[in-house]
XYZ file of C-alpha atoms in Angstrom:
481
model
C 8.697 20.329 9.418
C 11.805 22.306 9.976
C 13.851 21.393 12.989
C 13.766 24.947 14.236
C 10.638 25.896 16.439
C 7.917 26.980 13.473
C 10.909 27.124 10.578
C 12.396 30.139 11.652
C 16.026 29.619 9.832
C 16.975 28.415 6.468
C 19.421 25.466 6.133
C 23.399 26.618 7.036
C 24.405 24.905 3.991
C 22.768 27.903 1.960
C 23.627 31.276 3.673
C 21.624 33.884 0.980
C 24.861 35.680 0.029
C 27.137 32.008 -0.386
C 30.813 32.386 0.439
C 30.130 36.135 0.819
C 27.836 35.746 3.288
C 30.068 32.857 5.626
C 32.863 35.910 5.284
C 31.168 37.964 6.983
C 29.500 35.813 9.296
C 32.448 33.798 10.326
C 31.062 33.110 13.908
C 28.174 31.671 12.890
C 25.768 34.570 13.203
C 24.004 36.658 10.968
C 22.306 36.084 7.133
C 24.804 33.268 6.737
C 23.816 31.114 9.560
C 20.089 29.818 9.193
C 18.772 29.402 12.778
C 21.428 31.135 14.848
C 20.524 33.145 17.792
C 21.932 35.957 15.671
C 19.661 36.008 12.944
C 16.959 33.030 13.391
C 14.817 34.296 10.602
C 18.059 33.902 8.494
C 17.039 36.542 5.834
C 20.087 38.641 6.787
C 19.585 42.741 7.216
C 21.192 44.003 4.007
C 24.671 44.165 3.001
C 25.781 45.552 6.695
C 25.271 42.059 8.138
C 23.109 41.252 11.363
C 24.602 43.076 13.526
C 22.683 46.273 13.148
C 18.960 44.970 12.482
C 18.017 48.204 11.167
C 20.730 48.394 8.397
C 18.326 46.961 6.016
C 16.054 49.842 6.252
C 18.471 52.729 7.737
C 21.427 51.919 5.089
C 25.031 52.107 6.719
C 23.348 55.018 9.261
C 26.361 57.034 8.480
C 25.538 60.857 9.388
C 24.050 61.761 6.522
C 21.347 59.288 6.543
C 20.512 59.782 10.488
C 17.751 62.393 9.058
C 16.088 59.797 7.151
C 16.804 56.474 10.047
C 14.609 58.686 12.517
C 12.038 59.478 9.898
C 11.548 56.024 9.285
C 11.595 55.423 13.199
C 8.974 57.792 13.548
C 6.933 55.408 11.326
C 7.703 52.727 12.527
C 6.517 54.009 15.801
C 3.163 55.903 14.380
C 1.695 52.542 12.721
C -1.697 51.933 13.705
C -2.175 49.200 10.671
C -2.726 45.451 11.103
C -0.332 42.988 12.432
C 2.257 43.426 9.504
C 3.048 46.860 8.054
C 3.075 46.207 4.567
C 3.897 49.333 3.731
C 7.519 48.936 4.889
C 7.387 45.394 3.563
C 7.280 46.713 0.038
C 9.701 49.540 0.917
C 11.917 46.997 1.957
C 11.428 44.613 -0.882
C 11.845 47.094 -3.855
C 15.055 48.592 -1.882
C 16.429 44.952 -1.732
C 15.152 43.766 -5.334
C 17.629 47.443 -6.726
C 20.619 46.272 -4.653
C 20.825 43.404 -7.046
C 21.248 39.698 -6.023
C 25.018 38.618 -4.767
C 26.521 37.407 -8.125
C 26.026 41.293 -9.134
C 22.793 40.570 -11.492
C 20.968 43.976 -11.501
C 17.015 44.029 -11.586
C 16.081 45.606 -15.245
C 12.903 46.577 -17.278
C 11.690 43.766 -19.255
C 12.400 44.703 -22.956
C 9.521 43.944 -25.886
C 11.897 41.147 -26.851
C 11.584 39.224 -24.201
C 7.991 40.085 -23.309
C 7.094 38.650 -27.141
C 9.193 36.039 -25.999
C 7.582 34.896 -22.870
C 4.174 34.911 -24.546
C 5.134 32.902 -27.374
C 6.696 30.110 -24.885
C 2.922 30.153 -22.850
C 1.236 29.928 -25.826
C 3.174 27.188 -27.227
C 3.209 25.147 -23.854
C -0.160 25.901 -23.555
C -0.540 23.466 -26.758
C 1.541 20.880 -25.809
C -0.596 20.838 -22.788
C -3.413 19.691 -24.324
C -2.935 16.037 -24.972
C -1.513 15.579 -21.556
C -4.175 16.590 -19.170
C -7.895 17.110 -19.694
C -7.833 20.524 -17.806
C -8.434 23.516 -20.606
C -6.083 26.408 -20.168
C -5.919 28.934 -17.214
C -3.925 31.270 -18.240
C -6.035 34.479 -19.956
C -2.363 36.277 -20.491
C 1.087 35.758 -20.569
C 3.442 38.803 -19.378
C 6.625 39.133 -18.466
C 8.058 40.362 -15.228
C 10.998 42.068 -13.694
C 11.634 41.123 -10.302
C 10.336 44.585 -9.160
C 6.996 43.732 -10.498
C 7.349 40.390 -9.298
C 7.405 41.976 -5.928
C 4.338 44.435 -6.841
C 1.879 41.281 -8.054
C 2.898 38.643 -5.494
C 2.413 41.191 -2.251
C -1.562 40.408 -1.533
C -0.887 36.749 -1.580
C 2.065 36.855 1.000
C -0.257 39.334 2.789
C -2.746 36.066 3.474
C -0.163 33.551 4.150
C 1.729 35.683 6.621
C -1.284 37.830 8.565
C -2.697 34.742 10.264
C 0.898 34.316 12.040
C 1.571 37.409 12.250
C -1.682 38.143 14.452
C -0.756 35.443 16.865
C 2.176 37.613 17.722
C 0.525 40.692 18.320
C -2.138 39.104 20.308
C 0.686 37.533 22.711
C 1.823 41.080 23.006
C -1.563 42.224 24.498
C -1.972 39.823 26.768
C 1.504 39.766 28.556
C 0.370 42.187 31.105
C -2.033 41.652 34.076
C -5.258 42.918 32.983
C -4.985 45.600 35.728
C -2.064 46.883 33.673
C -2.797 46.950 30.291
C -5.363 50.218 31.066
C -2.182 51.664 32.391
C 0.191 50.692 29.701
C -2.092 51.162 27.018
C 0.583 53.527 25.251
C 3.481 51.123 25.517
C 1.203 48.278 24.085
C 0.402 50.222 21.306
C 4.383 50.968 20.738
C 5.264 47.438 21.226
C 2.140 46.404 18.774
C 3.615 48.851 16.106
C 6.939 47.980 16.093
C 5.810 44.445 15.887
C 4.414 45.161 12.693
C 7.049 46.949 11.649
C 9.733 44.135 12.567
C 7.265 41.676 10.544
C 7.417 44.213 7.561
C 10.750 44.390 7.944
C 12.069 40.972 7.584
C 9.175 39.844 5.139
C 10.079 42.755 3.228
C 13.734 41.609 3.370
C 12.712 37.712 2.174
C 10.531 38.296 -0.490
C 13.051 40.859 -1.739
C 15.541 38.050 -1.740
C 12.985 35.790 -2.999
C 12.625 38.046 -6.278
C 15.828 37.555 -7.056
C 15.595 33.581 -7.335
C 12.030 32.863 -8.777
C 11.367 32.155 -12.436
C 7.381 32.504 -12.412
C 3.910 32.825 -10.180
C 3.684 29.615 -9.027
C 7.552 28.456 -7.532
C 6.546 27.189 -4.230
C 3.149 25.461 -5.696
C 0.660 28.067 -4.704
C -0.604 30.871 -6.862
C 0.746 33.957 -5.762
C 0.324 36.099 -8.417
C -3.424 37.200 -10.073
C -5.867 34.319 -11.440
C -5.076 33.864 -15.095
C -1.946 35.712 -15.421
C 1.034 32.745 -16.447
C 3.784 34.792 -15.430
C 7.927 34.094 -15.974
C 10.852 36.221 -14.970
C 13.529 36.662 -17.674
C 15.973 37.564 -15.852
C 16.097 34.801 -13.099
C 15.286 32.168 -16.149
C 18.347 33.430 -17.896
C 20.433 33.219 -14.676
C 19.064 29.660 -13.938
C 19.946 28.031 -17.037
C 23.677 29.880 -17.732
C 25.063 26.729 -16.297
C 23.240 23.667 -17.624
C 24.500 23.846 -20.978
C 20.722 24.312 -22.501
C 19.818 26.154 -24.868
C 17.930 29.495 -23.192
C 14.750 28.697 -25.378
C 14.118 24.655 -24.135
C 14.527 26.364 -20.333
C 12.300 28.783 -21.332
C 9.323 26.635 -22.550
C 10.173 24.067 -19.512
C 9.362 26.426 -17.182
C 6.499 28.232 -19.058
C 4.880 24.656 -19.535
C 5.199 24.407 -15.250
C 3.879 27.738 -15.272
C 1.176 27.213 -17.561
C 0.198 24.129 -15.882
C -0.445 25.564 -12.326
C -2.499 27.632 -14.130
C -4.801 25.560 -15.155
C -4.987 23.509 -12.230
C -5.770 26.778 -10.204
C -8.426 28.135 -12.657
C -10.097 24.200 -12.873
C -9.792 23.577 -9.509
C -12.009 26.312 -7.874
C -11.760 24.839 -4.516
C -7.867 24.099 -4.527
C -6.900 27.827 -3.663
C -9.177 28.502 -0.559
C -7.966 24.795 0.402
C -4.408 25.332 0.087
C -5.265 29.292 2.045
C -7.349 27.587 4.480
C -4.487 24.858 5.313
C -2.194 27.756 6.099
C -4.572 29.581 8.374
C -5.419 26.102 10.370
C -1.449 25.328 10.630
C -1.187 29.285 11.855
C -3.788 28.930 14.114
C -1.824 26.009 16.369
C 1.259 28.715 16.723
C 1.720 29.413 20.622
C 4.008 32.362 21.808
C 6.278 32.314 24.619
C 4.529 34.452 26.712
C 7.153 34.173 29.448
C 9.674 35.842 26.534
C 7.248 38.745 26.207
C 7.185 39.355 29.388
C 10.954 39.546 29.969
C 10.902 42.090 27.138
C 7.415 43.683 28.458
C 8.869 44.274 32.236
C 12.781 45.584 30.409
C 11.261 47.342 27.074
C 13.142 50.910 26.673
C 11.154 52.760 24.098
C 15.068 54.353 23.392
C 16.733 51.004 22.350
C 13.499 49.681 20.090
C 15.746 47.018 18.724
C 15.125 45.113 21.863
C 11.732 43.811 20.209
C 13.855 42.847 17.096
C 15.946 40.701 19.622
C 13.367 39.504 21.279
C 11.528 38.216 17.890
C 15.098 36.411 17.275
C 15.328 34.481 20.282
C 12.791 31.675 19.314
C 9.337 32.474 20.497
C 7.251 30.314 18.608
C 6.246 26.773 19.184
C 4.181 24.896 17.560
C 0.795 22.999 19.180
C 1.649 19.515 19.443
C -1.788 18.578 19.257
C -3.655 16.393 17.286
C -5.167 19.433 15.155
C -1.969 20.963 14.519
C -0.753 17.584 13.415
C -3.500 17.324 11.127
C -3.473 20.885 9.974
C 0.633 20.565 8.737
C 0.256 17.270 7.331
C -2.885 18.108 5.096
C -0.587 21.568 3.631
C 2.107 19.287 2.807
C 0.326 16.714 1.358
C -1.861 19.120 -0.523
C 1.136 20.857 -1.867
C 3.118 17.622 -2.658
C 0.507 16.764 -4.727
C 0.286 20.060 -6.509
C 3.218 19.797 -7.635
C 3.552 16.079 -8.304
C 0.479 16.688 -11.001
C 2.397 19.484 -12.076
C 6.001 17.562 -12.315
C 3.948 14.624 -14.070
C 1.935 16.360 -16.560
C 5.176 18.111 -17.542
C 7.367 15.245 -17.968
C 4.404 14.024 -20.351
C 4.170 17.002 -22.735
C 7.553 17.833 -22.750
C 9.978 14.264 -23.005
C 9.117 13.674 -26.791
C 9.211 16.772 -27.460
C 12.437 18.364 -25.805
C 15.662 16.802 -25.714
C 16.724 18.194 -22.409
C 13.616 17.615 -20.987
C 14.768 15.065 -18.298
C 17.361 17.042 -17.310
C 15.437 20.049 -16.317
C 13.130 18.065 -14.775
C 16.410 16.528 -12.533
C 17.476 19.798 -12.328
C 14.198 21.409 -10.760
C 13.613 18.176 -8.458
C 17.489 18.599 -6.820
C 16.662 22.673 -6.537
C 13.525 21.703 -4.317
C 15.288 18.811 -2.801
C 18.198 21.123 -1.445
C 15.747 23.341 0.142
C 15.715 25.915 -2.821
C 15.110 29.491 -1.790
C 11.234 29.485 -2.823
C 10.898 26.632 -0.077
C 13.258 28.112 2.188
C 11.479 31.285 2.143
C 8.166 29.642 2.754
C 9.374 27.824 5.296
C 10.679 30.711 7.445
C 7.702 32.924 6.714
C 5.189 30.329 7.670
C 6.974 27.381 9.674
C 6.726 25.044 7.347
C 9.105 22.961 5.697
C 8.048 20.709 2.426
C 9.576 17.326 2.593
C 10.882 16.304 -1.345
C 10.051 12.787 -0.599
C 6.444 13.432 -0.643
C 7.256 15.235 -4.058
C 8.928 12.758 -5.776
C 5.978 10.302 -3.964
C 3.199 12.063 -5.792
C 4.981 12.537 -9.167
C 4.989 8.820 -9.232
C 1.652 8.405 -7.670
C 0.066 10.584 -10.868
C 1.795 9.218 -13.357
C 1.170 5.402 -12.342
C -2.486 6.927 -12.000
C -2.291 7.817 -16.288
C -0.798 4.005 -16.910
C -3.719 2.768 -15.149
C -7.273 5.083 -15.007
C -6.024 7.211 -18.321
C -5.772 11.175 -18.430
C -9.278 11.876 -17.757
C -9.376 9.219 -14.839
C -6.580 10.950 -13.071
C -7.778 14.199 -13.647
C -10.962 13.433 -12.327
C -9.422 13.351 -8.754
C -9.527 17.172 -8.489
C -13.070 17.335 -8.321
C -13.139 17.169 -4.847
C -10.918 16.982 -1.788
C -12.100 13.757 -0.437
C -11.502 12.042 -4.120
C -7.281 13.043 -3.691
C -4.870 10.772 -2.020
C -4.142 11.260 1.464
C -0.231 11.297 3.275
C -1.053 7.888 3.770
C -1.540 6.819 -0.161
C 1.512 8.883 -0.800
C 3.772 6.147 1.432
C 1.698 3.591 -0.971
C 0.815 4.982 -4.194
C 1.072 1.772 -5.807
C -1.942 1.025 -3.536
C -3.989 3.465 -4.155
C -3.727 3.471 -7.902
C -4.822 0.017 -8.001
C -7.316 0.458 -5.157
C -11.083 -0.305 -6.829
C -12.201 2.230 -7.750
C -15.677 3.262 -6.303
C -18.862 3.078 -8.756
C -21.360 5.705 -7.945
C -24.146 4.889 -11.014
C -25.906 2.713 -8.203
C -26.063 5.152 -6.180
C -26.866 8.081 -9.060
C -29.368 5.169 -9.548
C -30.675 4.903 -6.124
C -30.930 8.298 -6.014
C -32.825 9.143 -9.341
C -34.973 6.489 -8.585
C -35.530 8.169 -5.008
C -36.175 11.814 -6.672
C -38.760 10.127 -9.188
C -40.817 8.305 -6.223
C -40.686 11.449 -4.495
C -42.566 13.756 -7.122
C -44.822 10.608 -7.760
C -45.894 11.102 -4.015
C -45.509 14.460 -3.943
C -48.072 14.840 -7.399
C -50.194 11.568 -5.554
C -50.848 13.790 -2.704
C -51.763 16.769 -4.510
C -54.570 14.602 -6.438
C -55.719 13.251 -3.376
C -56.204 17.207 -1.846
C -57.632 18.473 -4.870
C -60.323 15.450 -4.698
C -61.180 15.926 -1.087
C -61.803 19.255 -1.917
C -63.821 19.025 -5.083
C -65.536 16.449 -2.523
C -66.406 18.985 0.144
C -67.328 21.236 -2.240
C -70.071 19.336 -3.551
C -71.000 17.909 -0.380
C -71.489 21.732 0.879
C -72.875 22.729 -2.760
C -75.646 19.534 -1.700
């Protein structure tokens, strides 16, 4: 887990804007800082720094735009919605995904060339696929996305990561008051309540705006967040990933639709993996406190004139995480579930693309030290939900899935996903070794046991049907005597 309270900050080594950003943030504070006091969601507010946290949604609030800062004001206020107003997150996203990321890379329609493109790279993957795991294909179509439609088709699932959070902090807000009060202050609740939800919609707007700018597909932080049996890549972001590497733009292409393709079938074939992965999310959520003592600070000072103060107040590290036994268990199953996600994923890869590609293990190096340095999919995940994937457990299950091929064969592995209980725990992760060569358990005597159980029960159950049926032909003909 992230050292900050619940992941609120990303890592100073990677301010979103690079060098830009530190500029402008020399003090520390701000987009460029991570965890600051300034800015402890570290998603920045735009290109007018952290100073002003509105600037993301007001623009520079020169006097022109003051006409359109206190229309937006007035909805933020008038939002009667759930805990996040999504509304304003997608406002926020599509205005951040058209200011363009900070190496000046515009967002732009996705032409027919690449769209053929993209679906000829799926459907070739989708081949190689086949002899290296036993799991058909998942992916019903292959499109192409801009990073505009990136944010469009990924909303709903950040919707169910982030509401369960989100919640907590609204509740808090409700409950800072003596219950003698909140009758009283029942208008001021509601204000506080609505620009909680907009302050939620306004930074998760702001990160998955950023977000759209980095991603190359659906599935970049291992969970599927765009719509069942859609294998999606962005162009753009695939053609901005591999300008550097010195690889052809066709081999990164089909590397990434082959990760892409192979999510998808794990997701389709899998049909407990998604609600497990969901649930995982909720249950870590769930173990979130508030600093009620915060709230109240902000409750007893709140000036409905200066409704930044909530913004502030949201920055100043309110959440803490249970440290219970539950919560324990809730964080380590999501990261162990997710390590193994995408340790399949890096495995079966590696398999159907190293005799095939030439650059194939660099990619693969190249992907591993983008998650190891806290890439912006993680980073982004982290903040939103306060959690934090450690690589080692990556790298832990790659090697735990492939040893598992060497020894139990494709289908053996493969076999694991038919249940939760059958998948390695965070303990077999520090040991793969021993769990791959762990005996295996042999259900036929107990398939045996069982049939043998079902057969003796119909036997009795047909036995004792007989024995009615003669006990009443019996009394029959003793009361026909």
């Amino acid at each position: 887990m992230s050292d900050t309270p619940f992941g609120f900050g990303l890592p100073p080594e990677e301010p979103e804007h690079g060098d830009e950003g530190k500029k402008k943030n020399p003090a520390g504070g701000g987009q460029g800082s991570g965890g600051s006091p300034a800015d402890p969601f570290g998603f920045g507010f735009g290109d007018s720094g952290g100073d002003n946290p509105f600037a993301a949604m007001f623009g520079s609030l020169n006097p022109n735009d003051l006409g359109a800062a206190f229309q937006q004001l007035g909805q933020m206020l008038s939002y009667e919605g759930g805990p996040v107003n999504w509304d304003m997150a997608k406002q926020i996203a599509r205005q951040t995904v058209s200011q363009g990321t900070p190496d000046g890379t515009k967002d732009v329609s996705v032409g027919p060339v690449d769209r053929t493109a993209v679906e000829e790279a799926v459907r070739l993957a989708d081949l190689w696929l086949d002899g290296a795991t036993s799991l058909p294909s998942g992916a019903s179509t292959a499109v192409a996305w801009s990073r505009a439609e990136w944010v469009e088709a990924t909303l709903p699932a950040w919707q169910q990561l982030v509401d369960p959070v989100a919640e907590r902090v609204g509740l808090a807000m409700g409950d800072v008051l003596p219950e003698e009060m909140q009758a009283m202050a029942g208008p001021l609740i509601g204000m506080m309540r609505s620009m909680g939800g907009a302050m939620f919609g306004q930074q998760i707007g702001q990160a998955v705006g950023v977000l759209a700018g980095e991603v190359v597909g659906s599935t970049d932080i291992g969970l599927p967040l765009g719509p069942a049996g859609k294998a999606a890549l962005l162009p753009l972001n695939i053609e901005a990933l591999g300008k550097d590497l010195g690889v052809p733009k066709e081999e990164v292409r089909l590397y990434l639709a082959l990760r892409e393709a192979a999510h998808q079938r794990l997701f389709a074939h899998v049909p407990w993996l998604r609600s497990h992965l969901f649930g995982a999310v909720e249950g870590y959520a769930r173990g979130i406190k508030v600093d009620t003592t915060k709230l109240e600070d902000v409750v007893g000072q709140f000036d409905p004139t200066h409704p930044e103060q909530l913004q502030e107040a949201l920055q100043q590290g309110m959440f803490q995480p249970e440290d219970t036994p539950e919560q324990k268990a809730a964080l380590a199953r999501l990261e162990t579930a997710l390590a193994l996600v995408e340790g399949w994923v890096d495995a079966v890869v590696h398999e159907a693309a190293s005799s095939r590609l030439t650059s194939a293990a660099a990619l693969r190096e190249t992907l591993r030290r983008r998650r190891a340095s806290g890439g912006p999919a993680e980073q982004t995940f982290a903040t939103l939900i306060g959690l934090q994937l450690r690589p080692r457990r990556l790298r832990d299950a790659s090697r735990l899935w492939a040893s598992l091929t060497d020894a139990r064969g494709m289908d053996g592995r493969d076999a694991l996903w038919e249940h939760p209980d059958m998948l390695p725990t965070a303990t077999d992760l520090d040991d793969p070794d021993g769990f791959v060569h762990r005996e295996q358990l042999d259900f036929s005597e107990l398939d045996k046991m069982l049939g043998e159980a079902a057969s003796k029960g119909d036997e009795d159950g047909k036995g004792g049907k007989g024995t009615a049926e003669e006990r009443g032909t019996g009394d029959k003909g003793d009361n026909e005597k």
